[in-house]
Coordinates of C-alpha atoms in Angstrom, one line a residue:
Chain A
X6 CA 66.7 -16.5 -16.3
X7 CA 68.0 -14.7 -19.3
X8 CA 65.8 -12.6 -21.4
X9 CA 64.2 -14.1 -24.3
X10 CA 62.2 -13.5 -27.5
X11 CA 59.0 -15.7 -27.1
X12 CA 57.3 -16.7 -30.5
X13 CA 54.1 -18.7 -30.8
X14 CA 53.5 -19.5 -34.5
X15 CA 50.3 -21.2 -35.8
X16 CA 51.7 -22.5 -38.9
X17 CA 54.5 -25.0 -39.6
X18 CA 55.9 -22.5 -42.3
X19 CA 56.1 -19.7 -39.7
X20 CA 57.8 -21.7 -37.0
X21 CA 60.4 -23.0 -39.9
X22 CA 60.9 -19.3 -41.0
X23 CA 61.6 -18.3 -37.2
X24 CA 63.8 -21.0 -36.6
X25 CA 65.7 -20.7 -40.0
X26 CA 66.3 -17.0 -39.5
X27 CA 67.6 -17.2 -36.0
X28 CA 69.6 -20.4 -36.4
X29 CA 71.5 -21.6 -33.4
X30 CA 70.0 -18.8 -31.2
X31 CA 66.4 -20.3 -31.5
X32 CA 65.0 -23.3 -30.0
X33 CA 61.5 -24.8 -30.2
X34 CA 59.6 -25.1 -27.0
X35 CA 56.7 -27.5 -26.2
X36 CA 55.9 -28.1 -22.6
X37 CA 59.2 -26.6 -21.4
X38 CA 59.6 -29.2 -18.7
X39 CA 63.2 -29.9 -19.7
X40 CA 64.2 -26.6 -21.7
X41 CA 63.0 -24.2 -19.0
X42 CA 65.1 -26.1 -16.2
X43 CA 68.0 -26.0 -18.6
X44 CA 67.4 -22.3 -19.1
X45 CA 66.9 -21.5 -15.5
X46 CA 70.4 -23.2 -14.9
X47 CA 72.0 -21.6 -17.6
X48 CA 72.8 -24.8 -19.5
X49 CA 70.9 -23.6 -22.8
X50 CA 70.7 -20.0 -23.5
X51 CA 68.5 -19.8 -26.6
X52 CA 67.6 -16.1 -27.5
X53 CA 64.4 -17.1 -29.4
X54 CA 62.0 -19.7 -28.0
X55 CA 59.6 -20.9 -30.4
X56 CA 56.3 -22.4 -28.8
X57 CA 55.2 -25.2 -31.1
X58 CA 52.0 -26.2 -29.2
X59 CA 49.8 -24.0 -31.5
X60 CA 50.7 -25.8 -34.7
X61 CA 47.9 -28.1 -35.6
X62 CA 50.5 -30.5 -37.6
X63 CA 52.4 -30.9 -34.3
X64 CA 49.4 -31.8 -31.8
X65 CA 47.4 -34.4 -33.7
X66 CA 47.4 -38.1 -32.7
X67 CA 46.0 -40.1 -35.7
X68 CA 46.0 -44.1 -35.8
X69 CA 45.0 -46.0 -38.7
X70 CA 45.1 -49.7 -38.9
X71 CA 47.1 -50.0 -42.2
X72 CA 49.3 -47.0 -42.0
X73 CA 50.0 -46.8 -38.2
X74 CA 50.4 -44.1 -35.9
X75 CA 51.2 -40.3 -36.7
X76 CA 52.0 -38.9 -33.5
X77 CA 52.2 -35.2 -33.3
X78 CA 55.6 -34.3 -31.7
X79 CA 54.1 -31.7 -29.4
X80 CA 51.1 -34.0 -28.2
X81 CA 51.3 -33.8 -24.4
X82 CA 51.9 -37.2 -22.7
X83 CA 48.7 -37.0 -20.8
X84 CA 46.5 -37.3 -24.1
X85 CA 48.8 -40.3 -25.0
X86 CA 48.0 -42.4 -22.0
X87 CA 44.3 -41.3 -21.9
X88 CA 43.8 -42.4 -25.4
X89 CA 42.2 -46.0 -25.7
X90 CA 43.3 -46.7 -29.0
X91 CA 47.1 -46.1 -28.2
X92 CA 46.5 -48.2 -24.8
X93 CA 45.4 -50.9 -27.0
X94 CA 47.8 -50.9 -29.8
X95 CA 51.0 -49.4 -28.2
X96 CA 51.0 -50.3 -24.5
X97 CA 54.8 -50.0 -24.1
X98 CA 54.8 -46.5 -25.6
X99 CA 51.8 -45.6 -23.2
X100 CA 53.8 -47.2 -20.2
X101 CA 56.8 -44.9 -21.2
X102 CA 54.9 -41.8 -21.7
X103 CA 53.0 -42.6 -18.1
X104 CA 56.5 -42.7 -16.2
X105 CA 57.7 -39.2 -17.3
X106 CA 57.5 -37.1 -14.0
X107 CA 54.2 -36.1 -12.2
X108 CA 51.0 -35.3 -13.5
X109 CA 51.8 -31.7 -13.6
X110 CA 54.7 -32.7 -16.0
X111 CA 52.7 -35.1 -18.1
X112 CA 50.0 -32.7 -18.9
X113 CA 52.9 -30.5 -20.5
X114 CA 55.5 -32.7 -21.7
X115 CA 55.4 -34.4 -25.0
X116 CA 57.3 -37.4 -26.5
X117 CA 58.7 -35.3 -29.3
X118 CA 60.1 -33.1 -26.6
X119 CA 61.4 -36.0 -24.6
X120 CA 63.3 -37.0 -27.9
X121 CA 64.5 -33.7 -28.9
X122 CA 66.0 -33.2 -25.5
X123 CA 68.5 -35.8 -26.5
X124 CA 68.9 -37.5 -23.1
X125 CA 70.3 -41.1 -23.1
X126 CA 67.8 -41.7 -20.4
X127 CA 64.7 -40.5 -21.9
X128 CA 61.9 -43.3 -21.2
X129 CA 59.8 -42.9 -24.5
X130 CA 63.0 -43.2 -26.7
X131 CA 63.5 -47.0 -26.3
X132 CA 59.9 -47.5 -26.5
X133 CA 59.9 -45.6 -29.9
X134 CA 63.0 -47.5 -31.2
X135 CA 61.3 -50.8 -30.2
X136 CA 58.4 -49.8 -32.5
X137 CA 60.6 -48.9 -35.3
X138 CA 59.4 -45.3 -35.1
X139 CA 60.6 -42.8 -37.7
X140 CA 61.0 -39.0 -37.1
X141 CA 59.7 -36.5 -39.6
X142 CA 61.7 -33.2 -39.7
X143 CA 60.8 -30.3 -41.7
X144 CA 63.3 -27.5 -42.4
X145 CA 64.0 -24.7 -44.9
X146 CA 65.5 -27.2 -47.2
X147 CA 62.3 -29.4 -47.1
X148 CA 61.7 -32.6 -45.1
X149 CA 63.6 -35.7 -44.1
X150 CA 62.7 -38.8 -42.2
X151 CA 65.3 -40.0 -39.5
X152 CA 65.0 -43.3 -37.8
X153 CA 64.6 -42.9 -34.0
X154 CA 67.7 -44.8 -33.0
X155 CA 69.6 -42.5 -35.3
X156 CA 68.2 -39.3 -33.9
X157 CA 70.2 -38.8 -30.9
X158 CA 74.0 -38.2 -31.6
X159 CA 75.5 -37.5 -28.1
X160 CA 74.1 -36.6 -24.8
X161 CA 71.6 -33.7 -25.3
X162 CA 72.5 -33.3 -29.1
X163 CA 70.5 -34.6 -32.1
X164 CA 70.4 -34.6 -35.9
X165 CA 68.1 -31.7 -35.8
X166 CA 69.9 -28.8 -38.0
X167 CA 69.4 -25.2 -37.3
X168 CA 66.1 -24.1 -38.9
X169 CA 64.5 -27.8 -38.5
X170 CA 61.6 -28.9 -36.4
X171 CA 60.6 -32.4 -35.5
X172 CA 56.8 -32.5 -36.7
X173 CA 55.8 -36.0 -35.9
X174 CA 56.8 -39.6 -35.1
X175 CA 55.7 -42.0 -37.7
X176 CA 55.1 -45.3 -36.1
X177 CA 54.1 -48.8 -38.1
X178 CA 50.9 -50.4 -37.4
X179 CA 51.4 -53.5 -34.9
X180 CA 51.2 -56.8 -36.8
X181 CA 48.8 -59.4 -35.6
X182 CA 50.1 -61.3 -32.7
X183 CA 52.6 -58.5 -31.7
X184 CA 52.7 -56.3 -28.6
X185 CA 55.3 -53.8 -27.1
X186 CA 56.2 -53.0 -23.4
X187 CA 58.7 -50.6 -21.7
X188 CA 60.1 -51.3 -18.2
X189 CA 62.7 -49.1 -16.4
X190 CA 64.4 -49.4 -13.2
X191 CA 64.4 -46.6 -10.6
X192 CA 65.4 -46.8 -7.0
X193 CA 62.2 -45.2 -5.9
X194 CA 58.7 -45.9 -6.8
X195 CA 58.0 -42.8 -9.1
X196 CA 59.5 -39.5 -10.1
X197 CA 63.1 -40.6 -11.0
X198 CA 65.3 -40.8 -14.0
X199 CA 65.9 -44.3 -15.5
X200 CA 69.1 -46.2 -14.2
X201 CA 68.1 -48.4 -17.2
X202 CA 65.1 -48.7 -19.6
X203 CA 64.4 -51.3 -21.9
X204 CA 61.7 -51.2 -24.7
X205 CA 60.7 -54.1 -26.5
X206 CA 58.0 -55.1 -29.3
X207 CA 57.8 -58.7 -30.5
X208 CA 55.6 -60.8 -32.9
X209 CA 54.8 -64.5 -32.3
X210 CA 53.5 -67.1 -34.7
X211 CA 52.5 -69.7 -32.2
X212 CA 55.5 -70.4 -30.0
X213 CA 57.9 -68.7 -32.8
X214 CA 59.2 -65.3 -32.9
X215 CA 58.8 -63.8 -36.2
X216 CA 59.7 -60.1 -35.3
X217 CA 61.5 -58.5 -32.6
X218 CA 63.1 -55.1 -31.6
X219 CA 64.6 -54.1 -28.3
X220 CA 65.5 -50.4 -27.5
X221 CA 67.9 -49.6 -24.6
X222 CA 67.9 -46.3 -22.5
X223 CA 70.7 -45.0 -20.2
X224 CA 73.1 -47.6 -21.1
X225 CA 75.3 -45.6 -23.6
X226 CA 75.8 -41.9 -24.5
X227 CA 72.8 -42.1 -26.8
X228 CA 69.6 -44.6 -26.8
X229 CA 70.3 -47.6 -28.6
X230 CA 68.7 -50.2 -30.9
X231 CA 69.9 -53.5 -29.5
X232 CA 70.1 -55.2 -33.2
X233 CA 72.0 -58.2 -32.5
X234 CA 69.8 -59.2 -29.4
X235 CA 66.7 -58.3 -31.5
X236 CA 67.9 -60.4 -34.3
X237 CA 68.9 -63.4 -32.3
X238 CA 65.2 -64.1 -31.5
X239 CA 63.7 -63.9 -34.9
X240 CA 62.9 -67.4 -36.5
X241 CA 63.6 -68.9 -33.1
X242 CA 61.4 -70.8 -30.6
X243 CA 60.5 -68.0 -28.1
X244 CA 61.5 -69.7 -24.8
X245 CA 63.7 -69.1 -21.8
X246 CA 67.0 -70.0 -23.8
X247 CA 66.1 -67.7 -26.5
X248 CA 65.4 -64.8 -24.1
X249 CA 68.4 -65.4 -22.2
X250 CA 70.5 -65.4 -25.2
X251 CA 69.0 -62.0 -26.2
X252 CA 69.7 -60.6 -22.7
X253 CA 73.4 -61.7 -23.0
X254 CA 73.6 -59.9 -26.4
X255 CA 72.0 -56.9 -25.0
X256 CA 74.5 -56.9 -22.1
X257 CA 77.4 -57.1 -24.5
X258 CA 76.2 -54.1 -26.7
X259 CA 75.6 -51.9 -23.4
X260 CA 78.4 -49.5 -22.6
X261 CA 77.2 -47.8 -19.5
X262 CA 79.2 -45.4 -17.1
X263 CA 79.4 -45.3 -13.5
X264 CA 77.5 -42.2 -12.1
X265 CA 75.3 -41.4 -8.9
X266 CA 72.5 -43.4 -10.3
X267 CA 74.4 -46.7 -10.5
X268 CA 77.7 -48.2 -11.5
X269 CA 78.5 -49.6 -14.9
X270 CA 78.4 -53.1 -13.5
X271 CA 75.0 -52.7 -11.9
X272 CA 73.7 -51.3 -15.1
X273 CA 74.9 -54.2 -17.1
X274 CA 73.3 -56.4 -14.6
X275 CA 69.9 -54.4 -15.0
X276 CA 70.1 -54.7 -18.9
X277 CA 69.9 -58.6 -18.6
X278 CA 67.2 -58.5 -16.0
X279 CA 65.0 -55.9 -17.8
X280 CA 65.6 -57.3 -21.3
X281 CA 64.1 -60.6 -19.9
X282 CA 61.2 -59.2 -18.2
X283 CA 60.4 -56.6 -21.0
X284 CA 60.6 -59.5 -23.6
X285 CA 58.3 -61.6 -21.2
X286 CA 55.7 -58.6 -20.7
X287 CA 55.6 -58.1 -24.5
X288 CA 55.0 -61.8 -25.2
X289 CA 52.3 -62.0 -22.6
X290 CA 50.5 -59.3 -24.5
X291 CA 51.4 -60.6 -27.9
X292 CA 49.8 -63.9 -27.1
X293 CA 46.6 -62.1 -26.5
X294 CA 46.6 -60.2 -29.7
Chain B
X16 CA 57.8 -7.7 -23.5
X17 CA 54.5 -9.1 -24.3
X18 CA 51.0 -8.1 -23.5
X19 CA 48.9 -11.0 -22.1
X20 CA 45.6 -11.3 -21.2
X21 CA 44.6 -14.3 -18.6
X22 CA 41.5 -15.0 -16.5
X23 CA 42.9 -15.5 -13.1
X24 CA 40.6 -17.0 -10.6
X25 CA 37.6 -15.8 -12.7
X26 CA 39.0 -12.2 -13.2
X27 CA 40.3 -10.8 -16.3
X28 CA 43.9 -9.6 -16.0
X29 CA 45.9 -7.7 -18.5
X30 CA 49.7 -7.0 -18.2
X31 CA 52.9 -6.3 -20.0
X32 CA 55.5 -8.6 -19.0
X33 CA 58.8 -9.7 -20.1
X34 CA 58.9 -12.8 -22.4
X35 CA 60.9 -14.7 -19.9
X36 CA 58.7 -14.2 -16.9
X37 CA 57.8 -17.6 -15.1
X38 CA 54.1 -18.2 -14.5
X39 CA 54.9 -18.6 -10.9
X40 CA 56.6 -15.3 -10.6
X41 CA 53.9 -13.6 -12.6
X42 CA 51.4 -14.8 -10.1
X43 CA 53.4 -14.0 -7.2
X44 CA 55.1 -10.9 -7.8
X45 CA 53.1 -9.2 -10.6
X46 CA 49.6 -10.1 -9.1
X47 CA 50.5 -10.5 -5.6
X48 CA 49.1 -13.9 -5.3
X49 CA 51.6 -15.4 -2.9
X50 CA 49.6 -18.4 -2.1
X51 CA 51.4 -20.5 -4.8
X52 CA 54.8 -21.4 -3.4
X53 CA 58.1 -22.2 -5.4
X54 CA 59.9 -25.2 -3.9
X55 CA 62.3 -27.2 -5.9
X56 CA 62.3 -25.2 -9.3
X57 CA 62.6 -28.3 -11.4
X58 CA 59.1 -29.7 -11.4
X59 CA 59.4 -32.3 -9.2
X60 CA 58.0 -31.1 -5.7
X61 CA 54.5 -29.9 -6.9
X62 CA 54.5 -26.8 -4.5
X63 CA 53.8 -24.4 -7.3
X64 CA 51.0 -26.5 -8.8
X65 CA 48.2 -24.3 -10.4
X66 CA 45.3 -25.1 -12.8
X67 CA 46.2 -23.8 -16.6
X68 CA 42.9 -24.3 -18.5
X69 CA 41.8 -26.9 -15.7
X70 CA 44.9 -29.0 -16.1
X71 CA 47.5 -29.1 -13.0
X72 CA 50.7 -27.7 -14.1
X73 CA 54.0 -26.7 -12.2
X74 CA 53.9 -23.1 -12.6
X75 CA 57.7 -23.0 -12.1
X76 CA 58.2 -24.8 -15.4
X77 CA 55.7 -22.5 -17.5
X78 CA 56.2 -19.2 -18.8
X79 CA 53.6 -16.6 -18.2
X80 CA 53.2 -15.9 -21.7
X81 CA 52.2 -19.4 -22.4
X82 CA 49.0 -18.7 -20.5
X83 CA 48.0 -15.9 -22.6
X84 CA 44.4 -16.2 -23.6
X85 CA 43.7 -18.9 -21.0
X86 CA 42.6 -19.5 -17.5
X87 CA 44.6 -19.9 -14.3
X88 CA 43.2 -21.1 -11.0
X89 CA 45.3 -20.7 -7.7
X90 CA 44.5 -21.5 -4.2
X91 CA 43.3 -17.9 -3.7
X92 CA 40.4 -18.8 -6.3
X93 CA 39.0 -21.7 -4.3
X94 CA 37.1 -20.2 -1.3
X95 CA 33.8 -18.3 -1.9
X96 CA 33.9 -15.3 0.1
X97 CA 34.4 -16.4 3.8
X98 CA 33.4 -19.9 2.9
X99 CA 36.4 -22.4 2.3
X100 CA 36.3 -24.8 -0.6
X101 CA 35.5 -28.4 0.6
X102 CA 39.1 -29.5 0.2
X103 CA 40.6 -26.3 2.2
X104 CA 38.2 -27.3 4.9
X105 CA 38.8 -31.1 4.8
X106 CA 42.6 -30.4 5.0
X107 CA 42.0 -28.4 8.1
X108 CA 39.5 -30.7 9.7
X109 CA 41.8 -33.8 9.0
X110 CA 45.2 -32.4 9.6
X111 CA 46.2 -32.6 6.0
X112 CA 49.0 -30.1 6.7
X113 CA 51.6 -29.1 9.3
X114 CA 54.1 -26.3 8.0
X115 CA 51.8 -25.6 5.1
X116 CA 54.4 -24.8 2.4
X117 CA 53.4 -27.7 0.1
X118 CA 49.6 -27.3 0.8
X119 CA 48.6 -25.0 -1.7
X120 CA 50.1 -27.2 -4.3
X121 CA 48.4 -30.3 -2.6
X122 CA 45.1 -28.7 -2.8
X123 CA 45.2 -27.4 -6.5
X124 CA 46.3 -31.0 -7.4
X125 CA 43.6 -32.5 -5.4
X126 CA 41.2 -30.1 -6.9
X127 CA 42.3 -31.2 -10.4
X128 CA 41.9 -34.9 -9.2
X129 CA 38.1 -34.6 -7.9
X130 CA 37.3 -32.4 -11.0
X131 CA 38.3 -35.6 -13.1
X132 CA 37.4 -38.2 -10.6
X133 CA 34.9 -37.1 -7.9
X134 CA 35.1 -40.5 -6.0
X135 CA 38.6 -41.8 -6.2
X136 CA 39.9 -44.7 -4.3
X137 CA 42.9 -44.3 -2.1
X138 CA 45.2 -46.1 -4.8
X139 CA 43.9 -43.5 -7.3
X140 CA 44.8 -40.6 -4.8
X141 CA 48.3 -42.0 -4.1
X142 CA 48.6 -42.3 -7.9
X143 CA 47.4 -38.7 -8.7
X144 CA 49.2 -37.0 -6.0
X145 CA 52.6 -38.5 -6.5
X146 CA 54.1 -35.3 -7.9
X147 CA 53.3 -33.5 -4.6
X148 CA 55.8 -33.9 -1.9
X149 CA 55.2 -33.3 2.0
X150 CA 57.9 -33.4 4.5
X151 CA 55.5 -33.1 7.5
X152 CA 52.3 -35.3 7.2
X153 CA 53.6 -38.7 6.2
X154 CA 51.0 -38.1 3.3
X155 CA 48.2 -40.2 5.2
X156 CA 46.2 -37.3 6.6
X157 CA 46.3 -35.7 3.0
X158 CA 44.8 -38.9 1.6
X159 CA 42.1 -38.8 4.5
X160 CA 41.4 -35.2 3.7
X161 CA 41.0 -35.7 0.1
X162 CA 38.7 -38.6 0.8
X163 CA 36.7 -36.5 3.2
X164 CA 36.2 -33.8 0.6
X165 CA 35.2 -36.3 -1.9
X166 CA 32.6 -37.9 0.5
X167 CA 31.5 -34.3 1.7
X168 CA 32.3 -35.3 5.3
X169 CA 32.9 -32.2 7.5
X170 CA 33.8 -33.7 10.8
X171 CA 36.6 -36.5 11.3

């Protein structure tokens, strides 16, 4: 691996200062479970590596029933799925965090890092999109907020500008009678990259759907918000017809490629199957809330 | 270069290392603790598992500087003098390894498991250990060894 300068700032101001000073040659590191692989392969070659795990603003997990969840960008996955409050209110996000690699990876990797890595197949990103999560970035010119579905711009690239740092993810509180879910397909039982991953969050009033959001992973160059499929569910009776209609609209929006994990045709088929299953799982949970 | 101070297997260690030194290389080449093996180098096989501040981590995907001020436990830190750790003994007694390359990682991951959950079910063992690959045993003997260590059974 190439030589680097490692910095471990303890405040946001220091971190942004270092990142702003070194621009494109600096990159934040959290668990390093993606970045160190890329550095070892020579795919990314930052000269300055800024460890963000020692900044309190990035490591907190705070839930408030009125304002929702503030999820620090560097909070490790293990703290997410061991958190009873998150398991209760955001089971889909917890499912996604629990699917990333082994325990050895989950004890280091973060949801924020999963997003910043910019992979179209990131497991937690469709779950965040389904929840309507917003990313809060801080940089030398101040702060801004970006919807998660607009965060990744192309494979491996995000909206983050030189000097900017993802601080936290802001996730709305779950409305009454709502729930989320995340399901991915892989050809093995564990430890693989999603062939397709679907996240969904829905709200039910009796047998009617009053809100729905579907996020899709590994079906396009970036993770997608399935806007038409989501909108088609709202205001309708939540039944097999509505679910099938949403699944077809999700398939129409997907633009997958053929690769070693599956053909485009197989991926489109999976979008339908997983959209149905994820909506049904979210609905089953929502009926209990 | 950075000066780091780490407690390794209970002993304080101070070294000056390059910033890009991986934890696995620091352990093997700077400290001579070659029990930790590097397998896949991408965090999938679990052979390089060590405990960093009590948590199982892939030492091929951690920088040594990240361990500064912390505590690292490797396979060399488990035995007490000539007495093997119960997990080490159980892996021998129950045939939990053949070629042995994955074994330090298997034992460190199972140590973390028993620290967190002293009496795991077979299903809990399988779930916890999914990040440790073994091409020899077929896994059943590993699960038996961990169960035996948890039950403090010494004979098969």
